[in-house]
Coordinates of C-alpha atoms and ligand atoms in Angstrom, one line a residue:
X258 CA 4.3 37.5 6.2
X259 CA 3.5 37.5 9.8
X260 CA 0.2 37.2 11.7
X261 CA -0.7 40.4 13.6
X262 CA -4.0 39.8 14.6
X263 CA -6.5 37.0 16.0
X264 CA -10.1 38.5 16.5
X265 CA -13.8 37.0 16.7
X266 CA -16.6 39.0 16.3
X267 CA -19.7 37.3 17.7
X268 CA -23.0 38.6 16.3
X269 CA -26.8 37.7 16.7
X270 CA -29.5 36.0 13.8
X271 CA -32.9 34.5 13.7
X272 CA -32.5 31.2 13.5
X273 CA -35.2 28.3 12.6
X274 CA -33.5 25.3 14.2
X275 CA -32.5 23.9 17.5
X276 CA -30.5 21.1 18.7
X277 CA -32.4 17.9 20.7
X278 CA -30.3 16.5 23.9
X279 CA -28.0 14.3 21.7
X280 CA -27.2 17.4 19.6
X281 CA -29.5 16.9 16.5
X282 CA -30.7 19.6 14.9
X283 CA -34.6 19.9 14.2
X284 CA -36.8 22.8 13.1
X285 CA -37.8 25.6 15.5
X286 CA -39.4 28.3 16.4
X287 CA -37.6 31.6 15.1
X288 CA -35.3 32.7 18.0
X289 CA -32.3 34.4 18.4
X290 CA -28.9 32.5 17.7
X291 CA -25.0 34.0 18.1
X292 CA -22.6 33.2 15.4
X293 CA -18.9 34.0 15.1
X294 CA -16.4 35.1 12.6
X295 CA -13.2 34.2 13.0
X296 CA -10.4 36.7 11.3
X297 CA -6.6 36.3 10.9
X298 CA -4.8 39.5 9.9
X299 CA -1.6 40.0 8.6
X300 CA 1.3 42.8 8.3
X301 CA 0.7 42.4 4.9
X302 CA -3.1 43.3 4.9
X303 CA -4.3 40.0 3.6
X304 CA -6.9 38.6 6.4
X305 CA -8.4 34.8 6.6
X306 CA -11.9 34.3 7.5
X307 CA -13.8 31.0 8.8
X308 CA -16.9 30.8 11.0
X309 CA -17.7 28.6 13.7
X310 CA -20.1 28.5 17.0
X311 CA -16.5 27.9 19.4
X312 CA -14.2 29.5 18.2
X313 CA -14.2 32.4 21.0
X314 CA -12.8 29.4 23.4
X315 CA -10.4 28.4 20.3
X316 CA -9.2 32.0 19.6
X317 CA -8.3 32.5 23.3
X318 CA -5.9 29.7 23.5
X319 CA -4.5 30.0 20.3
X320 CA -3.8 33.6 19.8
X321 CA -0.1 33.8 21.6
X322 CA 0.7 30.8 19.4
X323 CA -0.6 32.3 16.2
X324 CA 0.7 35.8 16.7
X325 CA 3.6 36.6 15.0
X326 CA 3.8 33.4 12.9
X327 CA 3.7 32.8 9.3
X328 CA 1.0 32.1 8.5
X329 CA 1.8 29.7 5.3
X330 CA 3.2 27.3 8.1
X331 CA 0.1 25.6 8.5
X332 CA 1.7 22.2 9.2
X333 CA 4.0 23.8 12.3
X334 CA 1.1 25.5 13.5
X335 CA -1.5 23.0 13.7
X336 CA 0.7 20.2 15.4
X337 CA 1.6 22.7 17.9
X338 CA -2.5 23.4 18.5
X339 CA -2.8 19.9 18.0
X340 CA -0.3 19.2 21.2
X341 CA -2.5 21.5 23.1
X342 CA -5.4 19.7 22.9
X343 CA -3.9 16.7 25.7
X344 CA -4.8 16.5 28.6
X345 CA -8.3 18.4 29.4
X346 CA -7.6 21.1 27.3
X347 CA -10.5 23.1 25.8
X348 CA -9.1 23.6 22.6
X349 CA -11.9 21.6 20.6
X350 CA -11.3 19.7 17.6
X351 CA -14.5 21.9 16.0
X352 CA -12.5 25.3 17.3
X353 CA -9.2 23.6 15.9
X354 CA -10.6 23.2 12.3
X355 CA -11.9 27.0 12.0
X356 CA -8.2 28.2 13.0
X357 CA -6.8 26.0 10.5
X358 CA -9.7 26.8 7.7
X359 CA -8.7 30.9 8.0
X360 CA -4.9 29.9 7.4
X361 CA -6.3 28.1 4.4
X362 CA -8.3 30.9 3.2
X363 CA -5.4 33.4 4.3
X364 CA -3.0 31.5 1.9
X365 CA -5.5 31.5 -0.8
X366 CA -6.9 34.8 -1.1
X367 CA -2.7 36.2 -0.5
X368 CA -2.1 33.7 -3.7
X369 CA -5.5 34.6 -5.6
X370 CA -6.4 31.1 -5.8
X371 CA -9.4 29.0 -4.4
X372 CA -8.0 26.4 -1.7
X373 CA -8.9 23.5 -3.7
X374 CA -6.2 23.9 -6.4
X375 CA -3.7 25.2 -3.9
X376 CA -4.2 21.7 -2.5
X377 CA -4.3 20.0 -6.0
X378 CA -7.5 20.3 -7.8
X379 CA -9.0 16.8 -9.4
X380 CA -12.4 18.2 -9.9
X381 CA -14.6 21.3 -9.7
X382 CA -17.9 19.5 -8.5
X383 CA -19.3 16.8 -7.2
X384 CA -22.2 15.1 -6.8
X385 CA -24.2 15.4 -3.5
X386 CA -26.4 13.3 -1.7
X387 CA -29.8 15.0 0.5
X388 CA -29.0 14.4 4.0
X389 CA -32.4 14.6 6.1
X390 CA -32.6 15.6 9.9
X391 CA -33.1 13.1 12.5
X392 CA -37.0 11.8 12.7
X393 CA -39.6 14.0 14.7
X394 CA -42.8 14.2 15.8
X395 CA -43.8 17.3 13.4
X396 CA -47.1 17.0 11.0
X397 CA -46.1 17.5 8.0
X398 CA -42.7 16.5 9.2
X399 CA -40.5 13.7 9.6
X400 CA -43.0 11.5 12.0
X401 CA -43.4 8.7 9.8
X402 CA -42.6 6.6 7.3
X403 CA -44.5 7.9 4.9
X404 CA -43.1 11.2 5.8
X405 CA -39.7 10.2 4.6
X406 CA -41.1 8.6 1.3
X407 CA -43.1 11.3 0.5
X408 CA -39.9 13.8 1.4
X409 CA -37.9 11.6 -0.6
X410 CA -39.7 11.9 -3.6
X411 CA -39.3 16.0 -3.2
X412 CA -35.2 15.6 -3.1
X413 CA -35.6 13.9 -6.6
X414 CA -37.6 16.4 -8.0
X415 CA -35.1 18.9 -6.5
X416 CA -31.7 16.9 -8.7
X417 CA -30.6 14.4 -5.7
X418 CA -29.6 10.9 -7.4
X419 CA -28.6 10.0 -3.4
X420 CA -30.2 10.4 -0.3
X421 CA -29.3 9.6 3.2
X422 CA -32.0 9.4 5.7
X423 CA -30.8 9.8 9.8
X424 CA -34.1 8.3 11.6
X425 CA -35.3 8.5 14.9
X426 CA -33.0 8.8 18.0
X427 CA -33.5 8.7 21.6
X428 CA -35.5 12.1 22.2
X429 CA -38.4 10.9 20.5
X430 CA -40.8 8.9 22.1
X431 CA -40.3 4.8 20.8
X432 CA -37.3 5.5 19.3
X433 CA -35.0 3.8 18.7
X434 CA -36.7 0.9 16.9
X435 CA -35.2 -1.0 14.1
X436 CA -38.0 -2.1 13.2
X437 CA -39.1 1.8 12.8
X438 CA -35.9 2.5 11.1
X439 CA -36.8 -0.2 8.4
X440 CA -39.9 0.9 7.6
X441 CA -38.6 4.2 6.7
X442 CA -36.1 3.3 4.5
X443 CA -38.6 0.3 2.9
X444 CA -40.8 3.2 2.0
X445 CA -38.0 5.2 0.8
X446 CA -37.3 2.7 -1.4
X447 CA -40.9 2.0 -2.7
X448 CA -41.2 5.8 -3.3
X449 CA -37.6 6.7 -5.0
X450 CA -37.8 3.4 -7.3
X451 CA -34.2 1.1 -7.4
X452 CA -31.9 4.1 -9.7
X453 CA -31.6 6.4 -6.2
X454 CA -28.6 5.5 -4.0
X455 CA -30.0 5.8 -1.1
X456 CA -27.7 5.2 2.7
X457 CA -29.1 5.4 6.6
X458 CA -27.4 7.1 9.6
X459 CA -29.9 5.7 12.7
X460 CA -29.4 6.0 16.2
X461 CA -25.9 5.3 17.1
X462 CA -26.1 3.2 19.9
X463 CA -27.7 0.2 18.9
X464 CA -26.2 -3.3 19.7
X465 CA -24.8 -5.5 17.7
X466 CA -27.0 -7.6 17.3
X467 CA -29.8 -4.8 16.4
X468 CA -27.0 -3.5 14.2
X469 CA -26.9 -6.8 12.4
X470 CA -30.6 -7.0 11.9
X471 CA -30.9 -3.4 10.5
X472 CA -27.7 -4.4 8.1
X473 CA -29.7 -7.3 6.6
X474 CA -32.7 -5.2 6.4
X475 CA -30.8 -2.8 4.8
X476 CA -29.2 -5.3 2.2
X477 CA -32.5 -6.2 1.3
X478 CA -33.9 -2.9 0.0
X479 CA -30.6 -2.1 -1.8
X480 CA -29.1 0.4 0.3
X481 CA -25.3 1.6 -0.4
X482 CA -24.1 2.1 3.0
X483 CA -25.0 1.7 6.4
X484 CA -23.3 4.8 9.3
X485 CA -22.7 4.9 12.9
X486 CA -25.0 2.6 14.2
X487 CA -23.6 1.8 17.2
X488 CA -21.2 3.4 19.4
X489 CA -17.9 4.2 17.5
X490 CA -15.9 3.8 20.6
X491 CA -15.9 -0.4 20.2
X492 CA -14.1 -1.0 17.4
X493 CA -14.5 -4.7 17.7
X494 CA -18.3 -4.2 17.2
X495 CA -17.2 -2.9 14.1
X496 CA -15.2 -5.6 12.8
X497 CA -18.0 -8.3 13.9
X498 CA -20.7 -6.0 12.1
X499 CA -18.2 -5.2 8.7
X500 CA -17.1 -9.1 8.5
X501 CA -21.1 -10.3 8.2
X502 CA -22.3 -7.8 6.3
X503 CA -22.3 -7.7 2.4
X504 CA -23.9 -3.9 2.5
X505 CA -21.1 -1.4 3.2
X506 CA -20.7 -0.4 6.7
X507 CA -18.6 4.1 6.4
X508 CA -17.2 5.4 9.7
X509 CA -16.1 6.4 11.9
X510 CA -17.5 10.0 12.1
X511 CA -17.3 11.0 15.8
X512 CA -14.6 8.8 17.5
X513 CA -12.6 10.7 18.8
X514 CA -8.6 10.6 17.6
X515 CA -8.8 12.2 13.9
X516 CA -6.2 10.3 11.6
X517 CA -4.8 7.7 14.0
X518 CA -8.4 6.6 14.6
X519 CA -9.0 5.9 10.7
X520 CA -5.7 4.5 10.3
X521 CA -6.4 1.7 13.1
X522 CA -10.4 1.3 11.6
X523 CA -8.5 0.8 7.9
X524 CA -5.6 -1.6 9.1
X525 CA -8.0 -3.9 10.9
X526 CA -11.0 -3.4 8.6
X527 CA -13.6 -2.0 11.1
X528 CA -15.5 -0.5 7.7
X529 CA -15.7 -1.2 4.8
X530 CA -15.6 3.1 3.6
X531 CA -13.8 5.6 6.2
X532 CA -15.2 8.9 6.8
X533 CA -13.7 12.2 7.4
X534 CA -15.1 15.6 8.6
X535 CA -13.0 18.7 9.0
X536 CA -15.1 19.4 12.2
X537 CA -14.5 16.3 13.3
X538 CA -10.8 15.7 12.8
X539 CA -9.6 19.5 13.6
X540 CA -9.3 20.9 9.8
X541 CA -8.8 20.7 6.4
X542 CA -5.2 19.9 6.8
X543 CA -5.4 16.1 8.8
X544 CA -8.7 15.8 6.8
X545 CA -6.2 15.7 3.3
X546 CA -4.0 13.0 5.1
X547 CA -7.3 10.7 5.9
X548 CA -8.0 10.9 2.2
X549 CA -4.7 10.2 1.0
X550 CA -4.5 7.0 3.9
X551 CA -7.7 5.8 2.4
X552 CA -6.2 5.8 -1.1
X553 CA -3.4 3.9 -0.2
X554 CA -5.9 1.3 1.4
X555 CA -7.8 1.5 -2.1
X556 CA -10.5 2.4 0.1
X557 CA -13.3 5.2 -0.4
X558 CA -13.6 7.6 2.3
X559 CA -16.8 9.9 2.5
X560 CA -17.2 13.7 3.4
X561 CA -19.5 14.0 6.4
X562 CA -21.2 17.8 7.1
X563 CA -22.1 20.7 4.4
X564 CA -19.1 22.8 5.5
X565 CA -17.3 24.6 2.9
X566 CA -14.0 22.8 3.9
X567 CA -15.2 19.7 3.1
X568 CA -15.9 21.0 -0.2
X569 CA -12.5 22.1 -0.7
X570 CA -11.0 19.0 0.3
X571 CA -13.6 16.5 -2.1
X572 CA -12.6 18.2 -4.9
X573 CA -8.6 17.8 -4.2
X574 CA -9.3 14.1 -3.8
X575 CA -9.7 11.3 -7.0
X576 CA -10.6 8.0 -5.8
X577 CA -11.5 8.3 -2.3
X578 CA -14.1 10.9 -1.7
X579 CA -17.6 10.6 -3.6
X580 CA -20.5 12.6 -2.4
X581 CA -21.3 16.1 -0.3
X582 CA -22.8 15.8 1.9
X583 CA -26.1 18.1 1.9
X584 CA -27.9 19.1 4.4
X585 CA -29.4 18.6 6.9
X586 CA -32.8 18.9 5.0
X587 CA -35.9 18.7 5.8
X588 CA -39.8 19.4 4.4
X589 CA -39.9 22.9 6.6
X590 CA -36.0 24.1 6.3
X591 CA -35.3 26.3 3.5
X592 CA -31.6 25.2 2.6
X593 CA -31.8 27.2 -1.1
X594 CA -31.1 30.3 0.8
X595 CA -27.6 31.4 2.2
X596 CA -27.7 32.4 6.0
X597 CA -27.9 36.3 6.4
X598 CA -23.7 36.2 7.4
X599 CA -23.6 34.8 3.3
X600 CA -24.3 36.3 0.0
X601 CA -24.1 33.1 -1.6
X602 CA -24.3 29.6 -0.7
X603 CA -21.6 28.0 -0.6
X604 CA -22.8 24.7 -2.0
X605 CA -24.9 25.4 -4.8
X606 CA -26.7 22.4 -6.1
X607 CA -27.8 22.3 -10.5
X608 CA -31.0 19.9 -10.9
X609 CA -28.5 16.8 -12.0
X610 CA -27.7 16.8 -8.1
X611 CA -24.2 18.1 -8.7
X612 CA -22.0 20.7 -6.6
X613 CA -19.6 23.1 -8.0
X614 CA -16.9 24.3 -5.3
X615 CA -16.8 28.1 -4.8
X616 CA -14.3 29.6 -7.0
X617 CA -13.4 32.6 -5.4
X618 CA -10.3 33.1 -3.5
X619 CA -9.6 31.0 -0.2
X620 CA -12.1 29.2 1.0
X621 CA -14.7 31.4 -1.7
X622 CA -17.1 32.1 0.9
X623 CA -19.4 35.6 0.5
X624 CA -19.4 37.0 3.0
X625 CA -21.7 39.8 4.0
X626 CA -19.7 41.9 6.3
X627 CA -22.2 44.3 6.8
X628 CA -24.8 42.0 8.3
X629 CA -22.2 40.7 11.2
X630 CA -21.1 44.6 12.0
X631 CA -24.9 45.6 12.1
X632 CA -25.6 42.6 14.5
X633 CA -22.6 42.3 16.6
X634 CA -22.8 41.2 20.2
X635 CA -19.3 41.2 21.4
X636 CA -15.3 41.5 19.4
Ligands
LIG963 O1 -28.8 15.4 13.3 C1 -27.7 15.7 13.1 O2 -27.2 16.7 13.5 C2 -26.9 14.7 12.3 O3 -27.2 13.4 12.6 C3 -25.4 14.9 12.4 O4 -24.8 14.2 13.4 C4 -24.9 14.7 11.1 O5 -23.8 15.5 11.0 C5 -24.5 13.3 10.7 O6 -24.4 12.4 11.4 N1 -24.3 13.2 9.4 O7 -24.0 12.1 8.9
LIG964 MG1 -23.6 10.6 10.4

């Protein structure tokens, strides 16, 4: 089988969210958004599909690499993208994980199997955890601590046993504040009783010693792990934080350097969970060697985003990987509905707060090709 084609078909879609200047999402107006759809065609008329907001930039450097390659060489492929990506290169590691998440659902829908048991299936769901947007100034929002708490209380009645809570960040006016950040998660607590698991991503630059003082807060009111609350790039701070700190400490999530990064955090115990993202790492392929590094650590490594890759990857894992990651939620975002590009969602969620992967072929996403042809902008 050889790859003949490399296309992206960017179309238009309403979309209720926008991103603050640190790239948080939050709730918006209605407005027009692009999305893109990624395709990998074949001589052999089996195509791979993945979506992605860069892959236009990704598609135009790796198309003369991809073209007239087998596509089942996954491995060659993506260290040869992956050598591209030195040296000021534009080839993201975001637009690196959709190219390698089509040759995954490529190889799965040309072997009629979904891509978590062509990876080696341990389970078909999983439970997830309600992963709220970053604090506002919305009524009827997430502007205060009762906000949350009362929020909190509407993910258990939803099926969530877990929540994770991401507080206030720069853009909003007295943040950050630990001593705001605390008072969130205190009333989380007070709301959600002591049977939730409940974990806090804050504002990620904090220093140590505000790091420390959330930690103890945090150890306090039972919480199960502590993320990215300072800057990921001092890994020292991380050991200092990780070595006083009973409640567990899960990163990195955005340092930069994919597996090499979580094999240096693991050998000198900068956390006490890793964490691994296939938009953060460049795919689902490295993202199965973090897992399988973490398990020869004995160490649990967490899923970070809602993307369908992660699914796939959760459920081919046994000890390291626990939750999903769902989200990001919040009391005015309807998550229960697939965007107009899907048919389905890809993470359904029963009322015991559990995930079942897609079973379809590939990757199992839905897609609705007749919405992206009747909105295209540009292929
Ligand atoms: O607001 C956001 O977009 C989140 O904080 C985002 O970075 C999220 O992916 C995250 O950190 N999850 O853990
Ligand atoms: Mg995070």
């Amino acid at each position: 089988m050889k790859i003949t084609e490399v296309r992206v078909e960017t179309f238009r879609y309403t979309s209720d969210k926008a991103k603050d200047i640190q790239g948080h999402a939050h709730p918006a107006d209605p407005h027009d958004a692009l999305q893109s759809l990624l395709t990998i065609e074949t001589d052999e008329g089996v195509c791979g599909y993945s979506f992605g907001e860069e892959v236009g930039m990704a598609q135009g450097l790796a198309r003369p690499l991809l073209l007239g390659e087998n596509p089942f060489y996954r491995e060659r492929i993506w260290q040869n993208l992956y050598q591209r990506q030195r040296d000021g290169s534009t080839l993201s590691d975001r637009g690196l994980d959709v190219i390698d998440q089509a040759l995954w659902d490529l190889a799965g829908r040309a072997l009629d199997q979904p891509v978590y048991r062509l990876l080696g299936a341990f389970r078909d769901k999983v439970p997830a955890y309600g992963s709220t947007m970053c604090g506002d100034e919305l009524e009827g929002g997430l502007n205060t601590p009762q906000a949350y708490a009362d929020f909190a209380l509407q993910l258990v009645a939803r099926g969530y046993k877990a929540i994770k809570l991401h507080t206030w960040n720069t853009p909003t006016p007295g943040a950050p504040d630990v001593r705001s950040d605390v008072a969130a998660c205190a009333a989380v607590r007070e709301a959600v009783g002591p049977d939730i698991t409940l974990m806090l991503d804050p504002f990620h630059y904090y220093t140590r010693q505000d790091a420390l003082q959330l930690g103890r807060e945090l150890e306090r009111l039972d919480f199960y792990w502590l993320e990215e609350p300072m800057d990921e790039a001092s890994v020292s701070s991380y050991i200092w934080l990780t070595e006083q700190l009973d409640l567990q400490i899960c990163g990195p999530e955005t340092a930069k350097g994919g597996l090499r990064t979580r094999a240096e955090w693991m050998l000198r115990n900068a956390a006490d969970i890793s964490r691994v993202g296939t938009q953060d790492v460049g795919g689902l392929t490295p993202t199965m060697k973090i897992y399988h590094l973490a398990e020869a650590f004995g160490m649990q490594c967490e899923s970070h985003g809602n993307g369908v890759g992660n699914l796939h990857a959760l459920c081919a894992t046994s000890v390291a990987g626990k939750y999903h990651e769902r989200g990001l939620l919040h009391p005015f975002i309807d998550y229960e509905t697939p965007p107009p590009w899907l048919n389905a969602l890809p993470d359904p969620m029963d009322d015991e707060g559990m995930v079942t992967v897609p079973q379809g072929p590939g990757l199992g996403l839905d897609i609705n090709f007749d919405y992206i042809r009747d909105n295209l902008v540009s292929s």
